[in-house]
Coordinates of C-alpha atoms in Angstrom, one line a residue:
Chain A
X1 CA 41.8 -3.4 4.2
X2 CA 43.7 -0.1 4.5
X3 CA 43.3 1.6 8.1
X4 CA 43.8 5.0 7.8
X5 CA 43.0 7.6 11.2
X6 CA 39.1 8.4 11.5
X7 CA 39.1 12.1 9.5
X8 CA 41.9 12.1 7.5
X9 CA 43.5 15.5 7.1
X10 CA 42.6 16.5 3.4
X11 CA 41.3 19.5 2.1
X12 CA 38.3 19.1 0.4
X13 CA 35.4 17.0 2.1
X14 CA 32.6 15.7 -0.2
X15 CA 28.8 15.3 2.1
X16 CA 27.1 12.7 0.7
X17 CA 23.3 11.8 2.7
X18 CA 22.0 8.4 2.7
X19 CA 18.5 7.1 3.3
X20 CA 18.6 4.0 5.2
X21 CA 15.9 1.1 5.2
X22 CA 16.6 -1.5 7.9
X23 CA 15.3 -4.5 10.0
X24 CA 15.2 -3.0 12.8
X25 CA 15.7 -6.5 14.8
X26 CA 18.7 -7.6 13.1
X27 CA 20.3 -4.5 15.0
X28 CA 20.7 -2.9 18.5
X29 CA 18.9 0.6 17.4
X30 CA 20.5 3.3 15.6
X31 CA 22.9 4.4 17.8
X32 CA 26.8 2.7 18.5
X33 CA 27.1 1.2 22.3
X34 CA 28.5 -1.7 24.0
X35 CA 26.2 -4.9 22.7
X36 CA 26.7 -8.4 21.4
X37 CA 24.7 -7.2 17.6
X38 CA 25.9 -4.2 16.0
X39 CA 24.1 -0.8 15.9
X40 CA 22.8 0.7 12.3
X41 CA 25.7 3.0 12.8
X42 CA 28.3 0.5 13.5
X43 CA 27.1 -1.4 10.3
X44 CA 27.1 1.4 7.9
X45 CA 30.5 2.5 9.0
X46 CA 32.2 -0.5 8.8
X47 CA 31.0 -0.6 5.4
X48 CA 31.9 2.3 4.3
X49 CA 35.5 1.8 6.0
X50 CA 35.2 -1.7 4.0
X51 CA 34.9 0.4 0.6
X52 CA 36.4 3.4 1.4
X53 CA 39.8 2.6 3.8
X54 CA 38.7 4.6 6.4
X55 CA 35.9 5.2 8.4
X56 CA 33.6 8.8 8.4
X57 CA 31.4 9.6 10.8
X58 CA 27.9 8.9 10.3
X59 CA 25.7 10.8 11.7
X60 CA 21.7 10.0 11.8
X61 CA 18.1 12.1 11.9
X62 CA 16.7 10.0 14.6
X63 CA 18.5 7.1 17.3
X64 CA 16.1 4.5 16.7
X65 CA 15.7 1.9 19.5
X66 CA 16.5 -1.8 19.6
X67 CA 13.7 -3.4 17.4
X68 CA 12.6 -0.1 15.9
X69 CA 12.6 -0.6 11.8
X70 CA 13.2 2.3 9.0
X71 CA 12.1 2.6 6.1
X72 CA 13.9 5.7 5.0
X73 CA 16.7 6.9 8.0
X74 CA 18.5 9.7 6.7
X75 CA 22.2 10.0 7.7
X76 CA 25.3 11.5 6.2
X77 CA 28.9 11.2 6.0
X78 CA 31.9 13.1 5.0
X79 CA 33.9 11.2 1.9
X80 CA 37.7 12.7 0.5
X81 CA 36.4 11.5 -3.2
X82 CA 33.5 12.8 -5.2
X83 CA 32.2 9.4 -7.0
X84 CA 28.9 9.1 -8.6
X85 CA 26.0 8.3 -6.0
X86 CA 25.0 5.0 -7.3
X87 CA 28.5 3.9 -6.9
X88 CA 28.8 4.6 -3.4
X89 CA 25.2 3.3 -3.5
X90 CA 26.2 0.4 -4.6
X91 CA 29.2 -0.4 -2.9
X92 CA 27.6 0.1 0.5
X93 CA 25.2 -2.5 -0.1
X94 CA 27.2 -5.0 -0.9
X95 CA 28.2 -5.2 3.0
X96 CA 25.1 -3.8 4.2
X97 CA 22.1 -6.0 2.4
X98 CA 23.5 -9.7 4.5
X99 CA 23.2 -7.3 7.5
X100 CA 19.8 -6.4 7.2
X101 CA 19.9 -3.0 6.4
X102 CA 19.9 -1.2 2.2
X103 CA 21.0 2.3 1.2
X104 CA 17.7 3.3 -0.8
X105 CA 19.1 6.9 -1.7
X106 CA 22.1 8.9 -2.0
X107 CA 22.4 12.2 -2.7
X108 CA 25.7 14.7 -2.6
X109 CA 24.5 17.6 0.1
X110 CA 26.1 21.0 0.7
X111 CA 28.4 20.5 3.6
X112 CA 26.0 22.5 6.1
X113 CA 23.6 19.8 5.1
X114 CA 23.7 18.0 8.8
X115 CA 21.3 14.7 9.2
X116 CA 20.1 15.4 12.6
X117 CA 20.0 19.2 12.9
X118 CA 19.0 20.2 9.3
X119 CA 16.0 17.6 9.7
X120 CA 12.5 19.7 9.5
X121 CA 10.3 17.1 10.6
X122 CA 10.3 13.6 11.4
X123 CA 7.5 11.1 9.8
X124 CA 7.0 7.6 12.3
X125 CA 4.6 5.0 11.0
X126 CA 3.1 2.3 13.9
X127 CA 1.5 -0.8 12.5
X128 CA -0.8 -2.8 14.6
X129 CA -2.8 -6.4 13.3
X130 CA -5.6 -6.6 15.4
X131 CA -7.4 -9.6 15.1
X132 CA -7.7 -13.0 18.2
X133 CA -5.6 -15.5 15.9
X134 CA -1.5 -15.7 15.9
X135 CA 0.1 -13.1 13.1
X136 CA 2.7 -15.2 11.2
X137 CA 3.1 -13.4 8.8
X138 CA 3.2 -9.8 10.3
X139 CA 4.8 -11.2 13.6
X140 CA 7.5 -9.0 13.4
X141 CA 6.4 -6.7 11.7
X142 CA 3.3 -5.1 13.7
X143 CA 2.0 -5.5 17.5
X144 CA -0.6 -8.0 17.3
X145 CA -3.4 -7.5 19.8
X146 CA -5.5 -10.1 20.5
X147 CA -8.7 -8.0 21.9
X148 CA -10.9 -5.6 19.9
X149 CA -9.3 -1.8 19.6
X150 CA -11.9 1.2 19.4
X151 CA -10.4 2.7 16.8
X152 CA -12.5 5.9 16.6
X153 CA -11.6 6.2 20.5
X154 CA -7.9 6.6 20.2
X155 CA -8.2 8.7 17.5
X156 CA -10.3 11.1 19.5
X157 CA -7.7 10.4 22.6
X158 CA -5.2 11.0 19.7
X159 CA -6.4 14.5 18.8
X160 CA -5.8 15.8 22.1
X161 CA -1.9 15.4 21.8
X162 CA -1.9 17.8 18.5
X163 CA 0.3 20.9 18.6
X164 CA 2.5 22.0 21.1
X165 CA 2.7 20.8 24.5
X166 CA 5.1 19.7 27.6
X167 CA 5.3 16.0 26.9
X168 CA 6.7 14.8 29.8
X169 CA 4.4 12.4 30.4
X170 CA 5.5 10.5 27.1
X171 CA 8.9 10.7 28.1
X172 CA 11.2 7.8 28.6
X173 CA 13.0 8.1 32.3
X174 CA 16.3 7.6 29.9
X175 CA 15.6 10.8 28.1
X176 CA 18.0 13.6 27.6
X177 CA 16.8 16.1 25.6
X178 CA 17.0 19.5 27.2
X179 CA 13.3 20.6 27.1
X180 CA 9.8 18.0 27.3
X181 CA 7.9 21.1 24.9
X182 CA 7.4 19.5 21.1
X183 CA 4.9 20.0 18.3
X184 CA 2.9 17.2 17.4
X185 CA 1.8 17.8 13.7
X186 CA 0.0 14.5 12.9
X187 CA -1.3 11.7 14.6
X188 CA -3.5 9.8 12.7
X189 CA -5.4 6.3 13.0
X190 CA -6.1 4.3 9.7
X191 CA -7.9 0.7 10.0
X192 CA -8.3 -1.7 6.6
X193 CA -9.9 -4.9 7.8
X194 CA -7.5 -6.2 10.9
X195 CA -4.5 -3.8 9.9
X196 CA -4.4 -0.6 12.1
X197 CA -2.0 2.2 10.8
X198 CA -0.9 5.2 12.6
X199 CA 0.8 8.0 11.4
X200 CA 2.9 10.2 13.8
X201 CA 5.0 13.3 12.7
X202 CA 6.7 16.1 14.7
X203 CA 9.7 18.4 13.9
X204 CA 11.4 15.6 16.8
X205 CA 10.3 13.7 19.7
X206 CA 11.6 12.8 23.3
X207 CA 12.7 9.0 23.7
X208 CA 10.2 6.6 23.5
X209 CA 8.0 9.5 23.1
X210 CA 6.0 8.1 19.9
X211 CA 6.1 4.5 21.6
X212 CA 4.6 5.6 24.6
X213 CA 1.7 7.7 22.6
X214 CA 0.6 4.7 20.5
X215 CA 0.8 2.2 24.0
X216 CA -1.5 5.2 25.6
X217 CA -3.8 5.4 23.0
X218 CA -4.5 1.3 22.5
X219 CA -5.3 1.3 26.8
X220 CA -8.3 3.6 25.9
X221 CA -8.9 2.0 22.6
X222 CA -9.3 -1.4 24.6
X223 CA -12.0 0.2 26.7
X224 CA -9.8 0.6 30.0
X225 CA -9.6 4.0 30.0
X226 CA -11.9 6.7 28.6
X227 CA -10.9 9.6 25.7
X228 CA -11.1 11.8 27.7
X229 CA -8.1 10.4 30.0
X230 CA -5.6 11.5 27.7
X231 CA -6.2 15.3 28.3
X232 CA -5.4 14.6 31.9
X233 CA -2.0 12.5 31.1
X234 CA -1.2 15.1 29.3
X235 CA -1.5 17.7 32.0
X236 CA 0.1 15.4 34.3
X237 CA 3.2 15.5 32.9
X238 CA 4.5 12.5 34.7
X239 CA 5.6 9.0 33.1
X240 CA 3.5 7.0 35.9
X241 CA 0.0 8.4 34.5
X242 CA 0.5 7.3 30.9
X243 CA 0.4 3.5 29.3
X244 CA 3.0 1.1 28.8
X245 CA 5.6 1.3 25.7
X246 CA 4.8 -0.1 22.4
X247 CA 6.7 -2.6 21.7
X248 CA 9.6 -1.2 19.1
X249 CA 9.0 -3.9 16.3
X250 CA 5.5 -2.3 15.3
X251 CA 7.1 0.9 14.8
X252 CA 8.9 2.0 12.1
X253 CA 11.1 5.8 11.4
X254 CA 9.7 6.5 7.6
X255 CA 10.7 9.9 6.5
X256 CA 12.6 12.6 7.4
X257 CA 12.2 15.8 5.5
X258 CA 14.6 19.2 5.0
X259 CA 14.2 22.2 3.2
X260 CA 14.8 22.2 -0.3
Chain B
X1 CA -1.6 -38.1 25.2
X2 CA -4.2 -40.7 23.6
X3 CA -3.9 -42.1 20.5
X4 CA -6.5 -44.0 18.5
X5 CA -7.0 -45.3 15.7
X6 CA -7.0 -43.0 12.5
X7 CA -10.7 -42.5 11.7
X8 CA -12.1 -43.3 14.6
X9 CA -15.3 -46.0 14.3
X10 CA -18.1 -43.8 15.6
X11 CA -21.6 -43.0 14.1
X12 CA -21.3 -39.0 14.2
X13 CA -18.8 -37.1 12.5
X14 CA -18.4 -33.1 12.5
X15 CA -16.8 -31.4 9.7
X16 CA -15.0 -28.4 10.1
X17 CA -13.8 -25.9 7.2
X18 CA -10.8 -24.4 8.6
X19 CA -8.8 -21.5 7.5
X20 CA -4.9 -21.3 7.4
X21 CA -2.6 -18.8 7.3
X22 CA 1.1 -19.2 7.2
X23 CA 4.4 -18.6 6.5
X24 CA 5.7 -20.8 3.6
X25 CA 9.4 -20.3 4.6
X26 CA 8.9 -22.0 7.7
X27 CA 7.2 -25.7 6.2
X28 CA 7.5 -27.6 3.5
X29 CA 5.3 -27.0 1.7
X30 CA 1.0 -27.7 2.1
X31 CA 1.5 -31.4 1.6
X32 CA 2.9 -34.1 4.1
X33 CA 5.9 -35.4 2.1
X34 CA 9.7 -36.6 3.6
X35 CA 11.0 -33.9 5.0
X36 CA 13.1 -32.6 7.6
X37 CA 11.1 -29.2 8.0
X38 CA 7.6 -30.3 8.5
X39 CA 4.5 -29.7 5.9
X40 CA 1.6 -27.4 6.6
X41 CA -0.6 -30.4 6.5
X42 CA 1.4 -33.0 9.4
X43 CA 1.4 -29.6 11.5
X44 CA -1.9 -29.3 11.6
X45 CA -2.7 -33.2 11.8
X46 CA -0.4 -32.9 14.6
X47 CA -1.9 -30.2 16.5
X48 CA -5.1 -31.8 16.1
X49 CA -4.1 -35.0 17.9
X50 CA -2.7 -33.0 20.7
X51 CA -5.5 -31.5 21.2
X52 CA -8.4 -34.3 20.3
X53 CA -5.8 -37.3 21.0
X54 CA -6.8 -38.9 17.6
X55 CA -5.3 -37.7 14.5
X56 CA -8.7 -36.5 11.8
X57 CA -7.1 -36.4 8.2
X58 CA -6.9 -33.1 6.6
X59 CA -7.5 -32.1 3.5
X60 CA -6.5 -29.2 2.1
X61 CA -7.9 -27.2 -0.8
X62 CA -4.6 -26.4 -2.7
X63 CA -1.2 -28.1 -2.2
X64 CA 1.2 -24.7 -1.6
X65 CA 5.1 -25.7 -2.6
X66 CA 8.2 -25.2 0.3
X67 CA 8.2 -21.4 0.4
X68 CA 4.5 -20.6 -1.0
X69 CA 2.7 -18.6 1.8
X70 CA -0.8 -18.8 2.8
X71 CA -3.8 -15.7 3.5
X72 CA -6.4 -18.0 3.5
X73 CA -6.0 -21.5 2.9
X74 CA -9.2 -23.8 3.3
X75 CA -8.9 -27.4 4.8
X76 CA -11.8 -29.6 6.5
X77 CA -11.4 -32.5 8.9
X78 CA -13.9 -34.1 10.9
X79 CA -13.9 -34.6 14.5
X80 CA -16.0 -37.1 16.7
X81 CA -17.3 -34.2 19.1
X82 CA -19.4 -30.7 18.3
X83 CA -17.1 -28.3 19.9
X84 CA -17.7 -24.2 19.6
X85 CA -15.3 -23.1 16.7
X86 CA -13.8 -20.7 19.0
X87 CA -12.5 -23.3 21.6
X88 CA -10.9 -25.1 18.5
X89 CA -9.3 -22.3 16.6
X90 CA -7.8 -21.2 20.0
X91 CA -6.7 -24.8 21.2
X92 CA -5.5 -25.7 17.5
X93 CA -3.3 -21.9 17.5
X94 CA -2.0 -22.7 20.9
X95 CA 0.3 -25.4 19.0
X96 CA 0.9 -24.5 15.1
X97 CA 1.5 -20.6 16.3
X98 CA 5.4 -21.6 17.5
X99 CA 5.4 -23.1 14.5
X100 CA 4.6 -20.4 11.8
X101 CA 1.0 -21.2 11.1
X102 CA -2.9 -20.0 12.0
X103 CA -5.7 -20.9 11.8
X104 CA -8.0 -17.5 11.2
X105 CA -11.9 -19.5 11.3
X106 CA -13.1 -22.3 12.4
X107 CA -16.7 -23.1 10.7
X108 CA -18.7 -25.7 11.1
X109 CA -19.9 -27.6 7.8
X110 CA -22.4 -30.1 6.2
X111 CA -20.4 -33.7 5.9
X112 CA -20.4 -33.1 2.2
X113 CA -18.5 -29.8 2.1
X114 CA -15.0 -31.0 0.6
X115 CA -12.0 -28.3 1.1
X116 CA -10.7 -29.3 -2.5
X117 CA -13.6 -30.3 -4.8
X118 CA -16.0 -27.9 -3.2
X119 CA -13.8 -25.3 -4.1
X120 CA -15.7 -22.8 -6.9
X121 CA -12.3 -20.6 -7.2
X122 CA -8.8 -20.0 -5.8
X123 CA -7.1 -16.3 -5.7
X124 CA -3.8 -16.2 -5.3
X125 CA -1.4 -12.6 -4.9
X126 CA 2.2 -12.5 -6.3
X127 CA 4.7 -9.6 -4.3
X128 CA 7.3 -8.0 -6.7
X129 CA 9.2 -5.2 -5.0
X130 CA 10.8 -3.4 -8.5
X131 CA 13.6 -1.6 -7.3
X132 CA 17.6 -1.4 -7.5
X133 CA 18.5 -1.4 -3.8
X134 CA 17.9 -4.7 -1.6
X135 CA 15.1 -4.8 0.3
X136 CA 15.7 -5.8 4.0
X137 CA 12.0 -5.5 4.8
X138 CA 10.5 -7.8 2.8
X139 CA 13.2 -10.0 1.1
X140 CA 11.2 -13.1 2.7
X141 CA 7.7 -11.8 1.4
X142 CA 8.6 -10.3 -2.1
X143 CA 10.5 -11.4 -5.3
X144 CA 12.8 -8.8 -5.4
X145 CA 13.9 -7.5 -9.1
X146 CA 16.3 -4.8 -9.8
X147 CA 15.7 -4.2 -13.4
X148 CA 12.7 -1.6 -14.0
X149 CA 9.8 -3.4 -15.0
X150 CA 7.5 -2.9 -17.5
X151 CA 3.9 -3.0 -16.1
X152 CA 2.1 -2.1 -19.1
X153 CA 3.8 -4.4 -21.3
X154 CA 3.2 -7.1 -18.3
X155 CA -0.4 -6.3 -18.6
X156 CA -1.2 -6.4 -21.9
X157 CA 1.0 -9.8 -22.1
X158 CA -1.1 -11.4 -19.0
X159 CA -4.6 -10.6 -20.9
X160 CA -3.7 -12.9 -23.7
X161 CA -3.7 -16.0 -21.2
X162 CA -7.3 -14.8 -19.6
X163 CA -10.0 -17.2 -20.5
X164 CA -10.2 -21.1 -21.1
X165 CA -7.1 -22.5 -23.1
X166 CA -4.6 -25.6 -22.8
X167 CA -1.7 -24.2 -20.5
X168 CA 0.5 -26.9 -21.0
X169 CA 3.6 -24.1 -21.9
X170 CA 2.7 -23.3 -18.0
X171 CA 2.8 -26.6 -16.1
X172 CA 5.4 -27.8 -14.0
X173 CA 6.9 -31.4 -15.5
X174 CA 6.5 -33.1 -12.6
X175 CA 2.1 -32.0 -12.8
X176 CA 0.3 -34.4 -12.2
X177 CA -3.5 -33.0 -13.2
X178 CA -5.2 -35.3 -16.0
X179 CA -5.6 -32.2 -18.3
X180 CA -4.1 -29.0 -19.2
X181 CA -7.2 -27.0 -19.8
X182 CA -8.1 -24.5 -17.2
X183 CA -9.9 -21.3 -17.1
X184 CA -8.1 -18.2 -15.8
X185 CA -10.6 -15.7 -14.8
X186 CA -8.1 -13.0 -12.9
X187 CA -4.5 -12.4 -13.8
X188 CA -4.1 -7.9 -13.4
X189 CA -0.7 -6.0 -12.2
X190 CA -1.1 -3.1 -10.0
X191 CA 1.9 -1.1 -9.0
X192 CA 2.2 1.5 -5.9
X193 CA 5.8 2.7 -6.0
X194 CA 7.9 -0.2 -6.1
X195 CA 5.7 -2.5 -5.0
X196 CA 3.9 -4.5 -7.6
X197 CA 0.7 -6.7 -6.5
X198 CA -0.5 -9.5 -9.4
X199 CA -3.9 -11.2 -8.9
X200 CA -4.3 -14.3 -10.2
X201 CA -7.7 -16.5 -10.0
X202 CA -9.2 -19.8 -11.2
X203 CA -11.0 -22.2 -10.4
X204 CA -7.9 -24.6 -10.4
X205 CA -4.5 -24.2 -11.8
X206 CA -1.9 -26.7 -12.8
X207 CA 1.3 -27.2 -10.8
X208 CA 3.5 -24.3 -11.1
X209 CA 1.3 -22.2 -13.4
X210 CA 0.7 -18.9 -11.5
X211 CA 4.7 -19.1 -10.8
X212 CA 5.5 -19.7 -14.2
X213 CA 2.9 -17.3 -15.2
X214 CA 4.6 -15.0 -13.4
X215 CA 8.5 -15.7 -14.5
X216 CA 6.7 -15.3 -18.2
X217 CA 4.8 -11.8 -17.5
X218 CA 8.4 -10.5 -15.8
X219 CA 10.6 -11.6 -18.6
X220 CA 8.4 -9.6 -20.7
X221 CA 8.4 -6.6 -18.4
X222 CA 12.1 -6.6 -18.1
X223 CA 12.3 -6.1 -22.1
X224 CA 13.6 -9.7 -22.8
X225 CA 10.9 -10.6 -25.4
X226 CA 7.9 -8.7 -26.8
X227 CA 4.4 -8.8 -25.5
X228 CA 3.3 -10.5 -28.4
X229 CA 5.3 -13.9 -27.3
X230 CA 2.5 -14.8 -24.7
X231 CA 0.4 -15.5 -27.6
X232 CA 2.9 -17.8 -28.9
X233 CA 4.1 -19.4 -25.9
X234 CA 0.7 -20.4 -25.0
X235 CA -0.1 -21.8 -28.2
X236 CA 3.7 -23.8 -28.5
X237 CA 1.6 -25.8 -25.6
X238 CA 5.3 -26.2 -24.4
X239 CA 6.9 -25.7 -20.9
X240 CA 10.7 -25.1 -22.7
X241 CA 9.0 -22.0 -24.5
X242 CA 7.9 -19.9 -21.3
X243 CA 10.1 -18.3 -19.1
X244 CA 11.5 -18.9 -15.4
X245 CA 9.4 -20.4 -12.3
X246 CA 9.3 -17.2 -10.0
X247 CA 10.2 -17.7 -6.6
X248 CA 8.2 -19.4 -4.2
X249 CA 8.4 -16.4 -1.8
X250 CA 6.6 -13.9 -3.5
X251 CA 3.3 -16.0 -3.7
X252 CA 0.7 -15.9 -1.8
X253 CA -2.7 -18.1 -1.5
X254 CA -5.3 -16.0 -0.6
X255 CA -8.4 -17.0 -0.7
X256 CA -10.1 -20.2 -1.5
X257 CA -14.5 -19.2 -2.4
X258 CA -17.3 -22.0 -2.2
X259 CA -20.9 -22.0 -3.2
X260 CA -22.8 -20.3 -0.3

């Protein structure tokens, strides 16, 4: 393996964005830090440094958290060649699929294309099984609650959330983001027999923001708390009136869209 | 723990139909065989004792291979004490949930209800994910085929073996049933994206023959041989004319039905 220095000092630059699907507890999250299992990151730039010889940055629409699947991640990366998509496509996977993690798409992007800041919205799916027997087969997969969920409750607590509000109160203490105001565009409940899908989508979220929605919204679907609860969390806007965190390995990052 | 004597020497006897769902990668398969992994069947058997402190035989209504997962498998036993179903799904799940297994219903039936020869039908599901990149998601729940598959041409080939013929070109050598004749009432492709779902349903099946089935139907779809070779193959009455046992990991048991 060639190690060359991290952006090699070439002329042309060839953008190339990948969509990402990954096991989300085969990794640390998203984002590269200090831990014993590699990041998302980490994985998909050692493999590219693996077929490449050096190492681009790769830069991602969303840091996913520990636990926290994808089922379509965007990211992209600077390359010095040109090469056909599937190639690169390809090659990545080779390093990337005994990891836990596939390249599903790639697509050469103008370089202003930018993963993160380009990103118009962001779609987030959250899978619960809820049903009193053990889930073996979803268990890591979806939060399985054991006691009955109103479903028709948390939708209604749901609805309360839509458009564009101060969401501190969904907020993880960690969070950094300069301002708690986002647009919530979608949040919608789905039940098939014991499988409970949300959907979640906003132009971006604060950390733990969706996680903390869904945990909100199962407290009053459980009968603790009533619909009409949410409203006041919401004008609250402090952490220590909302619910507990969902755990990460019902959630799942599932689209990320960009103008044409 | 107290341990008796195998089937216990008492005057009443309970029957309970009870209703498994697991994860074939963890077991051995359905049936108690020498193993190091344990089979569906001991686990159960097992949990049963610690639980009862006598060890009721189980008997299962289909024996699943290493790998095969289960929905809704249906096995009775029969216990010396009427006990409220709840209390012995939930004491049952407390030891074969660690284990990869769960029991979904607990019924209580007439001493003539047999799990196997009761049976009036079995449904089983086969996963194909059809795509070119690996699939980190669902590699242990999906046969995963990189070739584009023809559903159609899978279709139209899986009609010709609907109906009541000698599927000896579809039976594991090692089968053991006294005849090859079965009826196949079910056996339809439905695709969503890349995900292909195939329902299969009989009232029995010989060993191997919804895999092999399957291996048949996708070396059609893959282009391999025409749709008109199902005719053939199934008149050859020959396993060395079909095509490849598909993987135990894309199948699913799921559901067992019984006369009302």
């Amino acid at each position: 393996m060639r190690v060359w220095n991290r952006q090699p000092n070439v002329i042309s630059m060839f953008r190339y964005k990948l969509t990402i699907e990954y096991d989300g507890l085969r990794f640390c999250g998203w984002q590269r830090q200090k831990a014993v299992i590699p990041s998302v990151q980490e994985a998909i730039e050692a493999a590219l440094c693996e077929v490449f010889g050096y190492a681009p940055l790769v830069e991602g629409a969303g840091r996913t958290d520990s636990g926290v699947h994808a089922l379509g991640q965007v990211a992209h990366c600077d390359l010095q060649d040109s090469l056909p998509e599937y190639r690169i496509q390809d090659a990545l996977n080779r390093f990337l699929a005994p990891k836990g993690a596939s390249v599903i798409a790639v697509e050469a992007v103008p370089s202003d294309f930018h993963a993160r800041f380009s990103a118009t919205s962001r779609s987030y799916v959250y899978k619960i099984c809820n049903r009193r027997p053990p889930t073996p087969l979803s268990d890591t997969r979806a939060w399985h609650i054991i006691q009955p969920l109103n479903i028709k409750a948390m939708q209604e607590a749901a609805l309360a959330l839509i458009g564009t509000h101060d969401f501190s109160s969904f907020r993880a203490s960690a969070c950094q983001a300069p301002s708690p105001i986002k647009t919530l565009e979608d949040f919608t409940f789905t039940q098939i027999g014991e499988q409970i899908t949300v959907s979640i989508q906003a132009r971006s979220f604060l950390h733990n923001q969706v996680r903390i929605m869904v945990g909100t919204c199962v407290k009053i679907g459980l009968g603790r708390w009533p619909t009409t609860k949410m409203q006041e969390i919401l004008e609250a806007k402090n952490r220590c009136q909302s619910g507990l965190t969902a755990p990460p390995h019902g959630l799942y990052l599932a689209h990320v869209s960009y103008e044409s």
